[in-house]
mmCIF file of C-alpha atoms in Angstrom:
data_model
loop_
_atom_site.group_PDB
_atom_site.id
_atom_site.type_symbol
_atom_site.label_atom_id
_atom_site.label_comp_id
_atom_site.label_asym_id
_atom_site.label_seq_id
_atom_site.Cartn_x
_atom_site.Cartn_y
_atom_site.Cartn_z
ATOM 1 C CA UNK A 1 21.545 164.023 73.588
ATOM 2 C CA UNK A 2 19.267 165.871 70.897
ATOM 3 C CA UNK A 3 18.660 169.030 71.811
ATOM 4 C CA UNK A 4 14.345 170.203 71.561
ATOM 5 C CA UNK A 5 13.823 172.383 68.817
ATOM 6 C CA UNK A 6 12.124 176.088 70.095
ATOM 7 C CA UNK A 7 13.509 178.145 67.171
ATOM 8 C CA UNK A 8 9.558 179.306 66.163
ATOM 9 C CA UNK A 9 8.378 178.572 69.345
ATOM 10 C CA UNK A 10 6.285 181.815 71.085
ATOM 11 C CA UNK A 11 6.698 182.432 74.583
ATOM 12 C CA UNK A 12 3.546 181.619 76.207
ATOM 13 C CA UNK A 13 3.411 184.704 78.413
ATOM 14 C CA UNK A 14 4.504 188.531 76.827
ATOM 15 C CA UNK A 15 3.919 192.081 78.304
ATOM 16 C CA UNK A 16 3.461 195.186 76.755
ATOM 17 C CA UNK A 17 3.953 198.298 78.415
ATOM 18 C CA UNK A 18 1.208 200.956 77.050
ATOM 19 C CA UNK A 19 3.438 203.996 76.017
ATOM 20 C CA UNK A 20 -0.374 206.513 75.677
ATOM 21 C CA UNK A 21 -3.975 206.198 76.088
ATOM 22 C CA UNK A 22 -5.626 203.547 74.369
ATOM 23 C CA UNK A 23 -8.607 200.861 73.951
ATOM 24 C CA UNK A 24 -7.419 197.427 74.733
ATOM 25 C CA UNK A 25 -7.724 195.766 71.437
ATOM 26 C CA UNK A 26 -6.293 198.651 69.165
ATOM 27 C CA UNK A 27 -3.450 198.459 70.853
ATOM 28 C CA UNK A 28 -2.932 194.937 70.964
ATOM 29 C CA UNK A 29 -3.800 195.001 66.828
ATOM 30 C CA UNK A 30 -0.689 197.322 66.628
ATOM 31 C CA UNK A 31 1.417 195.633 69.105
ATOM 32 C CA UNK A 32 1.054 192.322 67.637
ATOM 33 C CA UNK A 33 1.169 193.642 63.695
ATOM 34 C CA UNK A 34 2.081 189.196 63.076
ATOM 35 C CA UNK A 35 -1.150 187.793 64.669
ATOM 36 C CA UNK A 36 -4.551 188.796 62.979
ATOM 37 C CA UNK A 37 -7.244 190.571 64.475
ATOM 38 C CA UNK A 38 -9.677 187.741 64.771
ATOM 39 C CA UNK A 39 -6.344 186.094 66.832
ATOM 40 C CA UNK A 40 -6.227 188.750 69.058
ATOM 41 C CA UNK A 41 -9.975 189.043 69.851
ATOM 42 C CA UNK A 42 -10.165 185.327 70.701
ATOM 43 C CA UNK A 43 -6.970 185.458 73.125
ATOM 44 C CA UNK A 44 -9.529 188.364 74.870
ATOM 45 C CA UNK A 45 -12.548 185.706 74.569
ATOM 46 C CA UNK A 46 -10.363 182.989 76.279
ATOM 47 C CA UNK A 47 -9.573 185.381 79.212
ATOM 48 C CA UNK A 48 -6.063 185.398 78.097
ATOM 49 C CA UNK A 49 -5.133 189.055 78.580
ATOM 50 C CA UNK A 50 -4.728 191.297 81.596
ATOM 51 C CA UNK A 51 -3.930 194.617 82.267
ATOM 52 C CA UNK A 52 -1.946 195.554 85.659
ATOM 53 C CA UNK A 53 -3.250 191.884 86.268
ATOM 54 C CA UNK A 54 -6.723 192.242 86.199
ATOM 55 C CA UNK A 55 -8.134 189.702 83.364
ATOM 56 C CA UNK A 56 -10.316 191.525 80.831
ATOM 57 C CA UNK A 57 -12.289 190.458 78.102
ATOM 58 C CA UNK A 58 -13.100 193.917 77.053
ATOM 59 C CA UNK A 59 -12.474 195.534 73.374
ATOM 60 C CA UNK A 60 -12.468 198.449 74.339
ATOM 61 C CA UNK A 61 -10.812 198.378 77.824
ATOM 62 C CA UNK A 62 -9.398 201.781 78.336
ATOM 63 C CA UNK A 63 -5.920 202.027 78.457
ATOM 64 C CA UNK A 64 -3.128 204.308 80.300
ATOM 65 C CA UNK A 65 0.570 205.413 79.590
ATOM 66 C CA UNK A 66 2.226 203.098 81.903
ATOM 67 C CA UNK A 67 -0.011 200.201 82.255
ATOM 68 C CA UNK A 68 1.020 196.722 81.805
ATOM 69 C CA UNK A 69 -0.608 194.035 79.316
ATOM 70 C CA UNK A 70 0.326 190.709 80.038
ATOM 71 C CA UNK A 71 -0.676 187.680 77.569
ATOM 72 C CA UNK A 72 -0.915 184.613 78.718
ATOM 73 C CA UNK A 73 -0.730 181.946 75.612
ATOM 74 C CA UNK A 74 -0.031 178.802 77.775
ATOM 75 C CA UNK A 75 -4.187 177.362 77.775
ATOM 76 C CA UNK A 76 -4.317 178.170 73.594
ATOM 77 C CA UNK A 77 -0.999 175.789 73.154
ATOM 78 C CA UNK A 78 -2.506 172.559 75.223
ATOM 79 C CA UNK A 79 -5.809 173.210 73.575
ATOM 80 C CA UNK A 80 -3.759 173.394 70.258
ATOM 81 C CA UNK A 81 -2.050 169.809 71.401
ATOM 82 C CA UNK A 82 -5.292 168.106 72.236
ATOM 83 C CA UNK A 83 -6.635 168.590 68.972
ATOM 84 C CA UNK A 84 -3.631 167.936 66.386
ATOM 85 C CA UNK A 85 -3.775 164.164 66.616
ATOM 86 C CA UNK A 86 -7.809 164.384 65.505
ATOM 87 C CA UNK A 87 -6.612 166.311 62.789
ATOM 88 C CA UNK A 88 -9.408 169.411 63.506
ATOM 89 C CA UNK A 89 -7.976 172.932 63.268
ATOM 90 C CA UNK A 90 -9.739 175.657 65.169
ATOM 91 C CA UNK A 91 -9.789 179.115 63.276
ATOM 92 C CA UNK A 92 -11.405 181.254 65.464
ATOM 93 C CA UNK A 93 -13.402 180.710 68.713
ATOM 94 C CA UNK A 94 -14.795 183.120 71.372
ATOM 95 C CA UNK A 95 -17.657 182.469 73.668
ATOM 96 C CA UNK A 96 -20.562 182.567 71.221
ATOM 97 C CA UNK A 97 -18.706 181.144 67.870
ATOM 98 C CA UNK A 98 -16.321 178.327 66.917
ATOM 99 C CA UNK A 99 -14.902 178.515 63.041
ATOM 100 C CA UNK A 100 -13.333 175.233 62.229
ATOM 101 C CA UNK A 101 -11.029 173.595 59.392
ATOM 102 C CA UNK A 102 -13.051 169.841 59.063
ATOM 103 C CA UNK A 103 -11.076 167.680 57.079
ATOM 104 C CA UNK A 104 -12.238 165.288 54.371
ATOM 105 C CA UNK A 105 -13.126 161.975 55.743
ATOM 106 C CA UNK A 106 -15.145 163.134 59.155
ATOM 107 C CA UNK A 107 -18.585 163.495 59.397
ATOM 108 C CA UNK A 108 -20.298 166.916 60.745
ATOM 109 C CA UNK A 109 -22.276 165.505 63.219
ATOM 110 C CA UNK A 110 -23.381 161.685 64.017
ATOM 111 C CA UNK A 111 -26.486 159.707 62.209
ATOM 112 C CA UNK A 112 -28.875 157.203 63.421
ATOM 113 C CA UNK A 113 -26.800 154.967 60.785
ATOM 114 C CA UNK A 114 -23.112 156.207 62.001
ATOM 115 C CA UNK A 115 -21.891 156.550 65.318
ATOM 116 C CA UNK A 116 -18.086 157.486 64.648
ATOM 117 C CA UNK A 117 -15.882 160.061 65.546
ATOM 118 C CA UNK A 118 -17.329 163.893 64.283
ATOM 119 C CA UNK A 119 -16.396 167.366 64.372
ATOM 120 C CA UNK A 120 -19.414 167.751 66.634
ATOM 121 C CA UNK A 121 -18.120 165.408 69.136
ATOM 122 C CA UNK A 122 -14.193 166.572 68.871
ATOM 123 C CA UNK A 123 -15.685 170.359 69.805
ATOM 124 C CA UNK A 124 -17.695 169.180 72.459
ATOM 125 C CA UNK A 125 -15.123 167.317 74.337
ATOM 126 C CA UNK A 126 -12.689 170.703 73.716
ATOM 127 C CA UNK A 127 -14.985 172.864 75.187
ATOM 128 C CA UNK A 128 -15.780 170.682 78.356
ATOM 129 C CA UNK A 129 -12.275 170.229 79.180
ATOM 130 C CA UNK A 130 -12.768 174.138 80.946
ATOM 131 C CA UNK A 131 -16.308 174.170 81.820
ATOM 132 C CA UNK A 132 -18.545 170.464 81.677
ATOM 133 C CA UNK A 133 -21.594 172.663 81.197
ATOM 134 C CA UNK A 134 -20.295 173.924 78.266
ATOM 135 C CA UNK A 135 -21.995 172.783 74.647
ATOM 136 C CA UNK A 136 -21.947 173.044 70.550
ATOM 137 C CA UNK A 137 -24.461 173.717 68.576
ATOM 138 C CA UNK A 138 -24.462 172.453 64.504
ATOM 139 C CA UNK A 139 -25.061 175.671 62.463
ATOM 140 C CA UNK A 140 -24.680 174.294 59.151
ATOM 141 C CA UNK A 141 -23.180 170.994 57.468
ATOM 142 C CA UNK A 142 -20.639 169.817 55.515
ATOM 143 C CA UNK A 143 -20.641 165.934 53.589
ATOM 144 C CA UNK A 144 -18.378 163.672 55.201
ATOM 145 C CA UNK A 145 -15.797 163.856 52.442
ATOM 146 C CA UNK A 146 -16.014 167.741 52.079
ATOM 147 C CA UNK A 147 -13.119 169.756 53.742
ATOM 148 C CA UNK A 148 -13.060 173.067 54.854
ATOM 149 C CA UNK A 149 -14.513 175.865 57.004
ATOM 150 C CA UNK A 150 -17.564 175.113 58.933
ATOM 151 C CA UNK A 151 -19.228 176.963 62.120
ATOM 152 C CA UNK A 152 -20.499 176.060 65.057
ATOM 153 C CA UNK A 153 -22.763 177.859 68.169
ATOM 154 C CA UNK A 154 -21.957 177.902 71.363
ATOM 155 C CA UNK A 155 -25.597 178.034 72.680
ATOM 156 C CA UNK A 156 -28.805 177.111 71.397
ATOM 157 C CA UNK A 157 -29.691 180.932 70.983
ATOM 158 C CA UNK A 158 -27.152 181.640 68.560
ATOM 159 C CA UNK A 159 -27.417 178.590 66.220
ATOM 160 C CA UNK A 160 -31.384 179.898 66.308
ATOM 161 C CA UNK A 161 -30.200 183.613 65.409
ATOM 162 C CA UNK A 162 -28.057 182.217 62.582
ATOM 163 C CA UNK A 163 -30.019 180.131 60.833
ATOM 164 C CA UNK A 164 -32.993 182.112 61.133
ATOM 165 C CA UNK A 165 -31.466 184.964 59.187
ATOM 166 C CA UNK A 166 -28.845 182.918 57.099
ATOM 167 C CA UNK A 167 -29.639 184.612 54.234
ATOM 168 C CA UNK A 168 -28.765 187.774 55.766
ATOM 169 C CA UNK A 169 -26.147 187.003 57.958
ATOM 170 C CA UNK A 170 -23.552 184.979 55.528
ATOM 171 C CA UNK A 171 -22.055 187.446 53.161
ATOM 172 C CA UNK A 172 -19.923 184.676 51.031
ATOM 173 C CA UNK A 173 -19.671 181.013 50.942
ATOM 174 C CA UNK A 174 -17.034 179.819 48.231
ATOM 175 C CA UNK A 175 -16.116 176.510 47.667
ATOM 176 C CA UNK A 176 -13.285 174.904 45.397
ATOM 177 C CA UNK A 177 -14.206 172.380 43.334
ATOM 178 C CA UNK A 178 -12.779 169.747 40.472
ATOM 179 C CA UNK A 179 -14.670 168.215 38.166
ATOM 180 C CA UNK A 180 -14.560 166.345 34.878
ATOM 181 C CA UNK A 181 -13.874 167.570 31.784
ATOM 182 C CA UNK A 182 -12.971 170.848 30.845
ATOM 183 C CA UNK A 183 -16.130 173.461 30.858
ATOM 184 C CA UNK A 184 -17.358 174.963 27.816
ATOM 185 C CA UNK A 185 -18.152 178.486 29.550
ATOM 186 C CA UNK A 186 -16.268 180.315 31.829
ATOM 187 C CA UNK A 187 -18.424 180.853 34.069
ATOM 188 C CA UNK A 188 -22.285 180.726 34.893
ATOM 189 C CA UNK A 189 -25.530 180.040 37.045
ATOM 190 C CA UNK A 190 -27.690 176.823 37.329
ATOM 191 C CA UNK A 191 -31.033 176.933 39.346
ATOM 192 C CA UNK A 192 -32.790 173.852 40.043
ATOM 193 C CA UNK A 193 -35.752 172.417 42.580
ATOM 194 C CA UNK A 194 -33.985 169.797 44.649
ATOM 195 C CA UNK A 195 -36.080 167.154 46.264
ATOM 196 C CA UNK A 196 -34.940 163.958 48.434
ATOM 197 C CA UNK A 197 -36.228 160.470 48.516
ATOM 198 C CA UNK A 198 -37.268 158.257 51.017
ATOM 199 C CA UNK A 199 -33.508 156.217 50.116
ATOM 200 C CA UNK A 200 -32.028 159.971 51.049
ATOM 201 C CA UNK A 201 -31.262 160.801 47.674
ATOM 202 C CA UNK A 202 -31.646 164.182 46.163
ATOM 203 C CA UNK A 203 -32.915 164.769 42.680
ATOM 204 C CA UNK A 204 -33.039 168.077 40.288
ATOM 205 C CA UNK A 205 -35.772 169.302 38.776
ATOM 206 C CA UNK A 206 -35.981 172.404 36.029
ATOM 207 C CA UNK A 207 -39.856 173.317 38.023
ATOM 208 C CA UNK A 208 -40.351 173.261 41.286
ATOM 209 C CA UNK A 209 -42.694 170.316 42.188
ATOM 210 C CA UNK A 210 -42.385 171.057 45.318
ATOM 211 C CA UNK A 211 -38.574 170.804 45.841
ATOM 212 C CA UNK A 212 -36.460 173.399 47.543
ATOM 213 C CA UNK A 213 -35.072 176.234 45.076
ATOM 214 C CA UNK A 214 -31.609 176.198 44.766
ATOM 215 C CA UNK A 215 -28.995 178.733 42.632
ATOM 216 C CA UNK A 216 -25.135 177.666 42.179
ATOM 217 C CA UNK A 217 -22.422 180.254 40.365
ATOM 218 C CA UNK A 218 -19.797 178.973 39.255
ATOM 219 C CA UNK A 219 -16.571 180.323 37.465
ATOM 220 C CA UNK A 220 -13.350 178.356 36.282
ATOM 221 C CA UNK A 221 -10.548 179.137 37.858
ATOM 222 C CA UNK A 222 -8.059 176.351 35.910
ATOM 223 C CA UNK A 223 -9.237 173.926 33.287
ATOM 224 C CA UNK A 224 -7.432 171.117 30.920
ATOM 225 C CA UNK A 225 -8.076 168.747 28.826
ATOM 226 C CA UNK A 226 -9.923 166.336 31.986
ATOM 227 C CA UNK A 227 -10.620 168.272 34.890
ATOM 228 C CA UNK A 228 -12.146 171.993 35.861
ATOM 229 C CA UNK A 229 -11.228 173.771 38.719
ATOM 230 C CA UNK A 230 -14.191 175.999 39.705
ATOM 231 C CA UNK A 231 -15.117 178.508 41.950
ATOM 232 C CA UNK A 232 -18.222 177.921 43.489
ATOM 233 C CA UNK A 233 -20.815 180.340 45.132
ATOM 234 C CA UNK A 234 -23.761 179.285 46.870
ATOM 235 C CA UNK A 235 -26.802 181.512 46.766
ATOM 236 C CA UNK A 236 -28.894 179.295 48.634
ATOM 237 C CA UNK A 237 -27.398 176.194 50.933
ATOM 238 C CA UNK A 238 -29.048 172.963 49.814
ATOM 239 C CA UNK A 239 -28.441 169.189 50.939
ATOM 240 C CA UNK A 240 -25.773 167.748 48.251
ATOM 241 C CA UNK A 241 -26.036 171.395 46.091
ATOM 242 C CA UNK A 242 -23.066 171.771 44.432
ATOM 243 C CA UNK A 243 -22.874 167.789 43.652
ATOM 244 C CA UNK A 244 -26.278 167.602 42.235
ATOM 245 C CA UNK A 245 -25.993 170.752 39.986
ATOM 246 C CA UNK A 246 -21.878 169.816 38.603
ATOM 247 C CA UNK A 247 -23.783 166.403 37.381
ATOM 248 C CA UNK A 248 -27.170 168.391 35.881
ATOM 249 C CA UNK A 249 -24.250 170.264 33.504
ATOM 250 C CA UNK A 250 -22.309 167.235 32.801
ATOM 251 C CA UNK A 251 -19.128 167.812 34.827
ATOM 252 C CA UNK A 252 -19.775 165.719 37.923
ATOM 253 C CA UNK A 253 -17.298 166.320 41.115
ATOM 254 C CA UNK A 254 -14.178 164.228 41.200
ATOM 255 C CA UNK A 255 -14.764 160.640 43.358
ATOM 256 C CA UNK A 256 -18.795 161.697 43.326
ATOM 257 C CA UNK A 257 -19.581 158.391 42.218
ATOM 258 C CA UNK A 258 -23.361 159.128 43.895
ATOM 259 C CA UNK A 259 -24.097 161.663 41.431
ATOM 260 C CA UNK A 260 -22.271 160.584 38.318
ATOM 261 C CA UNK A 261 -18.591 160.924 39.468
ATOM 262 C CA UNK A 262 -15.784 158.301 39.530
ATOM 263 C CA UNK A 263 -13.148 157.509 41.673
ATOM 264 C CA UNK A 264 -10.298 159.828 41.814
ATOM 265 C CA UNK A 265 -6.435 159.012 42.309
ATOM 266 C CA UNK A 266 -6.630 161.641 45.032
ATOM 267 C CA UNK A 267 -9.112 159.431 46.801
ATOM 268 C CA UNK A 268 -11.764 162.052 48.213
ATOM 269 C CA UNK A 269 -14.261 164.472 47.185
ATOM 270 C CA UNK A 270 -13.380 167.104 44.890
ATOM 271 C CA UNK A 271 -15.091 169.587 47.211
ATOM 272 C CA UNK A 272 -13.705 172.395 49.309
ATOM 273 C CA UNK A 273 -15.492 174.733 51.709
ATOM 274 C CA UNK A 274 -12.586 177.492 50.519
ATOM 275 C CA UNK A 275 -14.567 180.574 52.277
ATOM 276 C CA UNK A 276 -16.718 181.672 54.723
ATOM 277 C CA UNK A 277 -17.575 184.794 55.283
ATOM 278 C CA UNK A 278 -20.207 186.408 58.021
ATOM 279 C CA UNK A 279 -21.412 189.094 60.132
ATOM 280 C CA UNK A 280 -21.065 187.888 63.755
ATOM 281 C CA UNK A 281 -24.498 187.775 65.288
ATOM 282 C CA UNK A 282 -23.496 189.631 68.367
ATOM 283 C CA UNK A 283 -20.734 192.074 67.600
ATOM 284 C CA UNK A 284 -21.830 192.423 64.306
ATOM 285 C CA UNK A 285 -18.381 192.516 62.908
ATOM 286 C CA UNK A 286 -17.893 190.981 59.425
ATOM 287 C CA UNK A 287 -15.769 187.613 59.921
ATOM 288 C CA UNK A 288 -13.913 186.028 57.404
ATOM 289 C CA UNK A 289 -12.272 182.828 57.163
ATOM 290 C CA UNK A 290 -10.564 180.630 54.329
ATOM 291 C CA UNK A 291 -9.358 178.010 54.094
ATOM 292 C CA UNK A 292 -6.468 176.802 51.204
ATOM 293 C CA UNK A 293 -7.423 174.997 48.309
ATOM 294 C CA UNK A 294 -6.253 171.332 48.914
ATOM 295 C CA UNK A 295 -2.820 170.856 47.306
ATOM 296 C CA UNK A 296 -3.887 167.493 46.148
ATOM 297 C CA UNK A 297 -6.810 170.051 44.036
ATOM 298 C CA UNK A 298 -4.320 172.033 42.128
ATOM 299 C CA UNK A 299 -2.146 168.775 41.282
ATOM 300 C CA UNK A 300 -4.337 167.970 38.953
ATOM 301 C CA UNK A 301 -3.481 171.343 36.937
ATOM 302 C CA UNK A 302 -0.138 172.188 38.267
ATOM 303 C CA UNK A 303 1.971 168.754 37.783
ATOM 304 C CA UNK A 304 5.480 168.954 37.860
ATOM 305 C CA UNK A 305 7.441 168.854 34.692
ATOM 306 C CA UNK A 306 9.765 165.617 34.041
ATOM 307 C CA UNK A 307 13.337 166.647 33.669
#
């Protein structure tokens, strides 16, 4: 008989005995040097750790010399299980935020037009498995075929307090992007009005005529004789931004064909929501999440050699 395989696996419960005084998540941070600190703080959010067996969700629980801290991974693990076979990863999720990994292919949220499975509808099922009251809130899209990070709210409050300030609160949002052709200049800014038709189409426009302002940055990251890798920063966050402005400058995305691409042998979007970064709108501690650039991105520049 074949014998399970638990070489990497954790151990779903762990104490720590606190050796002097303390706050409750500074010592977890240096107990737990492997896990990261956003890790740590939603294992707190979940209810997940306890001290002497009390459950706390408090940062700065005060700790004594002797104390026990018991972690309790067990719920994290068949939450973890649920959501593999929908292909969603969860970054980060306490009880006002969830940070997700979308992956090309799966639409943000449903349309009149679609009704099929979306991230929206994968998180809200998640969160009612432990409370049926519980709901999601859409912060901020992605296209169907765009991968990458992507936030939700956990009440209607926050999304409100997030978009409202936007501006304010998002301190970077990078994407990773191929496109045709290699680009004359290394890097650079194109501002546009962008306006949408009654067929939802958006258009560019060099004066406003009553379209929305919006500013890309780019720079190139790789670049060869077909394709561009590019960094992409958005200064303002646009329906179809980045897609509109890589066809005003010639170098449409990869498998765009709406707005001047073709079809691509990797068969998706060249487009990758790489980072997100944030100040939370209730701890105000400055969040930051990436995601990889898609392997199937840097084949295009990185192909291995024939022997």
């Amino acid at each position: 008989m074949k014998k399970a395989n638990t070489k990497h696996r954790p151990e779903k419960q762990a104490s720590l005995i606190v050796d002097k005084e303390n706050e409750l998540l500074k010592f977890l941070i240096a107990q737990l040097p492997q896990q990261g600190r956003n890790s740590i703080k939603s294992l707190l959010a979940h209810r997940q750790i306890s001290v002497d067996g009390e459950v706390t969700t408090l940062f700065n629980y005060p700790l004594v010399a002797g104390q026990k801290v018991n972690i309790n991974r067990s719920k994290v693990y068949q939450e973890r299980r649920e959501l593999k076979p929908l292909g969603l990863k969860i970054f980060f999720e306490d009880e006002y935020l969830i940070i997700i990994e979308k992956p090309a292919g799966m639409l943000s949220i449903a349309t009149d037009r679609e009704k099929e499975l979306t991230a929206y509808n994968v998180l809200s099922t998640h969160i009612k498995k432990r409370d049926n009251q519980s709901r999601v809130f859409v912060v901020h899209r992605l296209d169907r075929e765009t991968s990458g990070v992507m936030m939700f709210a956990k009440s209607e409050e926050i999304k409100e307090k997030l978009q409202n300030a936007w501006k304010e609160v998002v301190l970077e949002r990078s994407y990773a992007v191929v496109v045709h052709g290699p680009l004359t200049d290394d890097q650079g800014t194109i501002t546009s009005w962008l306006t949408e038709n009654k067929a939802l189409r958006m258009y560019s426009s060099k004066t406003p005529n009553g379209g929305q302002k919006a500013v890309t940055h780019y720079k190139v990251l790789e670049k060869n004789n077909s394709y561009s890798l590019l960094e992409v920063k958005l200064e303002t966050g646009r329906k179809n931004q980045i897609r509109i402005h890589m066809q005003d400058i010639g170098h449409s995305v990869i498998g765009d064909i709406k707005y001047g691409g073709i079809k691509s042998s990797i068969n998706r979007l060249g487009l990758h929501a790489h980072i997100l970064a944030f100040k939370h709108p209730v701890t105000n501690e400055i969040m930051h999440f990436e995601s990889p650039i898609p392997k199937e991105f840097l084949s295009f520049f990185h192909k291995k050699q024939n022997k």
